[in-house]
Short mmCIF file of C-alpha atoms and ligand atoms in Angstrom, two decimals:
data_model
loop_
_atom_site.label_atom_id
_atom_site.label_comp_id
_atom_site.label_asym_id
_atom_site.label_seq_id
_atom_site.Cartn_x
_atom_site.Cartn_y
_atom_site.Cartn_z
CA UNK A 11 -59.05 -37.16 71.37
CA UNK A 12 -63.31 -36.89 70.74
CA UNK A 13 -64.81 -33.95 70.46
CA UNK A 14 -68.78 -33.50 71.12
CA UNK A 15 -71.49 -31.64 68.59
CA UNK A 16 -74.57 -30.49 69.70
CA UNK A 17 -76.90 -32.26 67.65
CA UNK A 18 -78.36 -35.34 66.68
CA UNK A 19 -77.31 -37.52 63.99
CA UNK A 20 -80.90 -37.89 62.87
CA UNK A 21 -83.85 -36.41 64.20
CA UNK A 22 -85.96 -38.09 66.97
CA UNK A 23 -89.91 -37.52 67.41
CA UNK A 24 -91.98 -39.37 69.43
CA UNK A 25 -95.56 -38.42 69.42
CA UNK A 26 -96.96 -39.90 73.01
CA UNK A 27 -95.55 -40.62 76.19
CA UNK A 28 -94.77 -44.65 76.39
CA UNK A 29 -92.98 -45.83 79.12
CA UNK A 30 -93.31 -49.55 77.65
CA UNK A 31 -91.33 -48.26 74.42
CA UNK A 32 -89.18 -47.00 76.44
CA UNK A 33 -88.25 -49.78 78.20
CA UNK A 34 -88.14 -51.85 75.07
CA UNK A 35 -85.70 -49.56 73.81
CA UNK A 36 -83.41 -50.19 76.72
CA UNK A 37 -82.14 -53.24 75.02
CA UNK A 38 -80.46 -50.94 72.86
CA UNK A 39 -79.07 -48.80 75.28
CA UNK A 40 -77.76 -51.06 77.84
CA UNK A 41 -78.20 -54.50 76.12
CA UNK A 42 -75.96 -56.56 75.00
CA UNK A 43 -75.99 -56.34 71.23
CA UNK A 44 -77.06 -52.79 72.43
CA UNK A 45 -75.00 -49.21 71.02
CA UNK A 46 -72.85 -48.70 74.08
CA UNK A 47 -71.52 -52.48 73.49
CA UNK A 48 -70.97 -51.54 69.84
CA UNK A 49 -69.26 -48.14 70.26
CA UNK A 50 -66.63 -50.22 73.58
CA UNK A 51 -66.48 -53.26 71.24
CA UNK A 52 -64.75 -51.32 68.23
CA UNK A 53 -63.16 -48.76 69.68
CA UNK A 54 -61.19 -51.18 72.09
CA UNK A 55 -60.87 -53.61 69.29
CA UNK A 56 -58.54 -51.06 67.70
CA UNK A 57 -55.51 -51.43 69.79
CA UNK A 58 -54.57 -54.90 67.71
CA UNK A 59 -56.07 -54.74 64.88
CA UNK A 60 -54.19 -54.05 61.38
CA UNK A 61 -53.54 -50.29 60.29
CA UNK A 62 -55.51 -50.80 57.47
CA UNK A 63 -58.65 -51.12 59.51
CA UNK A 64 -58.78 -48.96 62.74
CA UNK A 65 -59.84 -46.42 60.42
CA UNK A 66 -62.95 -48.19 60.10
CA UNK A 67 -63.06 -48.89 63.83
CA UNK A 68 -62.19 -45.51 64.69
CA UNK A 69 -65.42 -44.23 62.58
CA UNK A 70 -68.19 -47.23 63.48
CA UNK A 71 -67.24 -47.13 66.96
CA UNK A 72 -67.66 -43.15 67.02
CA UNK A 73 -70.67 -42.82 64.84
CA UNK A 74 -72.36 -45.74 67.96
CA UNK A 75 -72.21 -43.10 70.21
CA UNK A 76 -74.23 -40.73 68.29
CA UNK A 77 -77.11 -43.66 67.77
CA UNK A 78 -76.59 -44.20 72.46
CA UNK A 79 -77.64 -40.49 72.20
CA UNK A 80 -80.69 -40.70 69.51
CA UNK A 81 -82.14 -44.04 71.51
CA UNK A 82 -81.08 -41.92 74.96
CA UNK A 83 -83.19 -39.28 73.43
CA UNK A 84 -86.04 -41.45 72.70
CA UNK A 85 -86.43 -43.22 76.30
CA UNK A 86 -85.99 -39.77 77.36
CA UNK A 87 -88.72 -38.14 75.61
CA UNK A 88 -91.07 -41.06 76.36
CA UNK A 89 -90.66 -41.22 79.44
CA UNK A 90 -90.33 -37.34 80.72
CA UNK A 91 -93.95 -36.76 81.20
CA UNK A 92 -94.61 -40.58 82.72
CA UNK A 93 -96.20 -40.49 86.40
CA UNK A 94 -94.35 -43.00 88.71
CA UNK A 95 -98.09 -45.06 88.24
CA UNK A 96 -97.37 -44.72 84.65
CA UNK A 97 -93.98 -46.69 85.09
CA UNK A 98 -95.13 -48.76 87.52
CA UNK A 99 -97.91 -49.82 84.92
CA UNK A 100 -95.32 -49.89 82.12
CA UNK A 101 -93.13 -52.59 84.30
CA UNK A 102 -90.82 -49.41 85.42
CA UNK A 103 -91.25 -49.83 89.40
CA UNK A 104 -88.37 -51.41 90.22
CA UNK A 105 -86.26 -48.49 87.72
CA UNK A 106 -87.98 -45.72 89.42
CA UNK A 107 -87.60 -46.99 92.77
CA UNK A 108 -83.71 -47.36 92.06
CA UNK A 109 -83.13 -44.21 89.38
CA UNK A 110 -86.24 -42.35 89.52
CA UNK A 111 -86.28 -40.81 85.72
CA UNK A 112 -82.15 -41.23 85.37
CA UNK A 113 -81.19 -43.25 82.51
CA UNK A 114 -79.22 -46.55 83.20
CA UNK A 115 -76.77 -48.59 80.91
CA UNK A 116 -78.75 -51.72 81.65
CA UNK A 117 -81.40 -53.51 79.12
CA UNK A 118 -85.10 -54.20 78.51
CA UNK A 119 -85.53 -56.44 81.63
CA UNK A 120 -83.21 -54.46 84.08
CA UNK A 121 -80.12 -56.20 83.89
CA UNK A 122 -77.14 -53.78 84.15
CA UNK A 123 -74.32 -53.81 81.24
CA UNK A 124 -71.47 -55.74 81.58
CA UNK A 125 -68.14 -56.01 79.21
CA UNK A 126 -68.82 -60.01 79.38
CA UNK A 127 -71.55 -58.86 76.38
CA UNK A 128 -68.06 -57.84 74.36
CA UNK A 129 -65.12 -59.47 73.23
CA UNK A 130 -61.29 -58.53 71.77
CA UNK A 131 -59.76 -61.61 70.90
CA UNK A 132 -56.52 -59.80 69.21
CA UNK A 133 -57.01 -62.18 66.35
CA UNK A 134 -58.61 -59.64 63.77
CA UNK A 135 -60.63 -62.29 61.57
CA UNK A 136 -62.10 -63.90 65.15
CA UNK A 137 -63.25 -59.84 66.24
CA UNK A 138 -64.36 -58.58 62.63
CA UNK A 139 -66.63 -61.52 62.49
CA UNK A 140 -67.94 -60.14 66.13
CA UNK A 141 -68.29 -57.31 64.71
CA UNK A 142 -70.47 -58.42 61.27
CA UNK A 143 -72.77 -60.75 64.01
CA UNK A 144 -72.91 -57.86 66.55
CA UNK A 145 -74.44 -55.83 63.60
CA UNK A 146 -76.88 -58.14 62.30
CA UNK A 147 -78.24 -58.81 65.92
CA UNK A 148 -78.73 -55.45 66.32
CA UNK A 149 -80.31 -54.77 63.08
CA UNK A 150 -82.74 -57.74 64.19
CA UNK A 151 -83.41 -56.14 67.26
CA UNK A 152 -84.55 -52.96 65.75
CA UNK A 153 -86.47 -54.85 63.22
CA UNK A 154 -88.11 -56.41 66.46
CA UNK A 155 -88.88 -52.42 68.45
CA UNK A 156 -90.21 -51.07 64.95
CA UNK A 157 -92.63 -53.91 65.07
CA UNK A 158 -93.49 -53.60 68.79
CA UNK A 159 -94.60 -50.07 68.02
CA UNK A 160 -97.41 -48.25 66.51
CA UNK A 161 -95.92 -44.21 66.81
CA UNK A 162 -95.08 -43.79 63.30
CA UNK A 163 -92.38 -40.46 64.14
CA UNK A 164 -90.58 -43.23 66.69
CA UNK A 165 -90.39 -45.75 63.94
CA UNK A 166 -88.99 -43.08 61.78
CA UNK A 167 -85.80 -42.73 63.87
CA UNK A 168 -85.66 -46.84 64.82
CA UNK A 169 -85.44 -47.41 60.63
CA UNK A 170 -82.60 -45.21 60.31
CA UNK A 171 -80.69 -46.88 63.09
CA UNK A 172 -81.59 -50.21 61.57
CA UNK A 173 -80.33 -49.43 58.00
CA UNK A 174 -77.03 -48.16 59.73
CA UNK A 175 -76.50 -51.45 61.19
CA UNK A 176 -76.65 -52.78 57.72
CA UNK A 177 -74.23 -50.10 55.97
CA UNK A 178 -71.86 -51.13 59.29
CA UNK A 179 -72.21 -54.86 58.78
CA UNK A 180 -71.02 -54.50 54.99
CA UNK A 181 -68.35 -52.01 55.82
CA UNK A 182 -67.37 -54.68 57.93
CA UNK A 183 -67.35 -57.63 55.67
CA UNK A 184 -64.90 -55.40 53.45
CA UNK A 185 -62.67 -54.98 56.07
CA UNK A 186 -62.33 -58.79 56.34
CA UNK A 187 -61.92 -58.90 52.59
CA UNK A 188 -59.05 -56.14 53.08
CA UNK A 189 -57.49 -58.16 55.54
CA UNK A 190 -57.67 -61.94 53.74
CA UNK A 191 -55.58 -59.87 51.32
CA UNK A 192 -53.19 -59.35 53.48
CA UNK A 193 -53.12 -62.39 54.87
CA UNK A 194 -52.40 -63.74 51.68
CA UNK A 195 -49.25 -61.78 51.04
CA UNK A 196 -47.98 -62.33 54.24
CA UNK A 197 -47.69 -58.84 55.56
CA UNK A 198 -48.87 -59.64 59.13
CA UNK A 199 -48.19 -63.03 61.10
CA UNK B 13 -81.45 -20.63 78.99
CA UNK B 14 -83.73 -21.52 76.37
CA UNK B 15 -83.30 -20.11 73.23
CA UNK B 16 -86.43 -19.22 71.30
CA UNK B 17 -86.18 -22.11 68.20
CA UNK B 18 -87.50 -20.94 64.99
CA UNK B 19 -88.65 -22.88 61.80
CA UNK B 20 -85.62 -21.64 60.88
CA UNK B 21 -83.78 -23.45 63.61
CA UNK B 22 -84.76 -26.74 62.12
CA UNK B 23 -84.99 -25.93 58.63
CA UNK B 24 -80.40 -25.39 58.82
CA UNK B 25 -80.58 -28.75 61.84
CA UNK B 26 -82.06 -30.47 59.13
CA UNK B 27 -80.15 -29.37 55.88
CA UNK B 28 -76.70 -29.75 58.25
CA UNK B 29 -77.98 -33.70 59.41
CA UNK B 30 -78.51 -34.29 55.53
CA UNK B 31 -75.55 -33.37 54.33
CA UNK B 32 -73.79 -34.93 57.53
CA UNK B 33 -75.29 -38.09 56.93
CA UNK B 34 -73.56 -37.53 53.39
CA UNK B 35 -70.22 -37.45 54.99
CA UNK B 36 -70.19 -40.23 57.26
CA UNK B 37 -71.81 -42.71 54.45
CA UNK B 38 -68.61 -41.10 52.64
CA UNK B 39 -66.68 -41.76 55.25
CA UNK B 40 -67.71 -45.15 55.91
CA UNK B 41 -67.64 -46.19 52.00
CA UNK B 42 -63.80 -44.40 51.81
CA UNK B 43 -62.30 -45.98 54.62
CA UNK B 44 -62.80 -49.40 52.54
CA UNK B 45 -62.56 -48.14 48.90
CA UNK B 46 -59.75 -46.10 49.88
CA UNK B 47 -58.58 -45.36 45.72
CA UNK B 48 -62.23 -43.98 44.62
CA UNK B 49 -61.31 -40.73 43.72
CA UNK B 50 -64.52 -39.84 42.50
CA UNK B 51 -66.00 -40.22 46.31
CA UNK B 52 -62.73 -38.47 47.51
CA UNK B 53 -63.74 -35.60 45.32
CA UNK B 54 -67.24 -35.47 46.68
CA UNK B 55 -66.20 -36.27 50.40
CA UNK B 56 -63.92 -33.05 50.20
CA UNK B 57 -67.02 -30.99 48.20
CA UNK B 58 -69.25 -31.98 50.99
CA UNK B 59 -67.09 -31.28 54.02
CA UNK B 60 -66.97 -27.44 52.33
CA UNK B 61 -70.51 -27.18 52.23
CA UNK B 62 -71.32 -28.56 55.80
CA UNK B 63 -68.46 -26.14 57.01
CA UNK B 64 -70.96 -22.82 55.27
CA UNK B 65 -73.82 -24.47 56.97
CA UNK B 66 -72.71 -25.16 60.25
CA UNK B 67 -71.36 -21.50 60.09
CA UNK B 68 -74.70 -19.95 59.34
CA UNK B 69 -76.34 -22.11 61.97
CA UNK B 70 -73.64 -20.71 64.77
CA UNK B 71 -74.29 -17.53 63.43
CA UNK B 72 -77.67 -17.41 64.51
CA UNK B 73 -78.18 -20.59 67.24
CA UNK B 74 -74.88 -20.38 69.08
CA UNK B 75 -71.74 -23.01 68.99
CA UNK B 76 -72.24 -26.64 67.95
CA UNK B 77 -68.91 -27.85 68.92
CA UNK B 78 -66.75 -27.61 72.43
CA UNK B 79 -62.90 -27.24 72.58
CA UNK B 80 -62.63 -24.76 70.40
CA UNK B 81 -64.01 -25.68 67.14
CA UNK B 82 -66.67 -23.14 67.16
CA UNK B 83 -66.20 -19.93 68.91
CA UNK B 84 -68.48 -18.20 71.40
CA UNK B 85 -69.80 -14.83 72.06
CA UNK B 86 -70.56 -13.09 75.31
CA UNK B 87 -71.73 -14.90 77.58
CA UNK B 88 -70.11 -17.92 77.23
CA UNK B 89 -72.57 -19.66 74.69
CA UNK B 90 -71.74 -23.47 75.21
CA UNK B 91 -73.88 -24.08 78.34
CA UNK B 92 -77.27 -22.73 76.67
CA UNK B 93 -80.35 -25.36 76.17
CA UNK B 94 -81.02 -26.55 74.10
CA UNK B 95 -79.26 -30.02 74.27
CA UNK B 96 -79.76 -32.29 70.80
CA UNK B 97 -82.45 -34.20 73.56
CA UNK B 98 -84.27 -31.48 74.31
CA UNK B 99 -85.24 -30.00 70.80
FE1 FE2 C 16 -73.59 -49.89 64.33
#
């Protein structure tokens, strides 16, 4: 069961209409290392991971949905006042033709999201190493996105998200250590 | 229907976001450090704090949560804007 809360995890403000930046941000919306992939990856891995780390996967997976909503808010705010001409100039003409102003789960190049971006190996260590790598890739993407804009309000929200990836990575690393201890005690296998 | 959003709305919202951030951080930390009783104490303290803040926010600006986790006035308030991406 999930319950929705009518607020963002962290404020999202933008200081101008910027459809080109919105296009870049789609990488974190429907891209391989984006927030949708993260949420679905972690929540799906829960069913075959040892009990000790189900809570962590549940919590981080849930937080990723809050991040997905923040990215959606950024894209929404950066494009809501854009004319079709402005969208076309930003390389979003194809997007407009298919979706008008609607958001869609695709990456910055317009490639739709696919489940092959994520993995569930059934092996706890393999899954957690994938999760650590995913967090590091997302952290790097946030850095590139911060470098791509001079909007300080937007940068502030992106920096928050970048820091969250660092914390998630750290927690997943700790989860690996917890499982290694258990493995040495032969609790599972 | 969009409610009139005053300075107090943003002040309370930010306060709630701040305490909720501490709670998310403590929650994830405790997931991998379940024996840290001091952090658990802090978690429970913040949890109580956020409940009061949320109640105050909701009494002024309507329900934050669906499915019975918040009360509603009449008419049904859940549908009322603003939604999170609109503020
Ligand atoms: Fe993350």
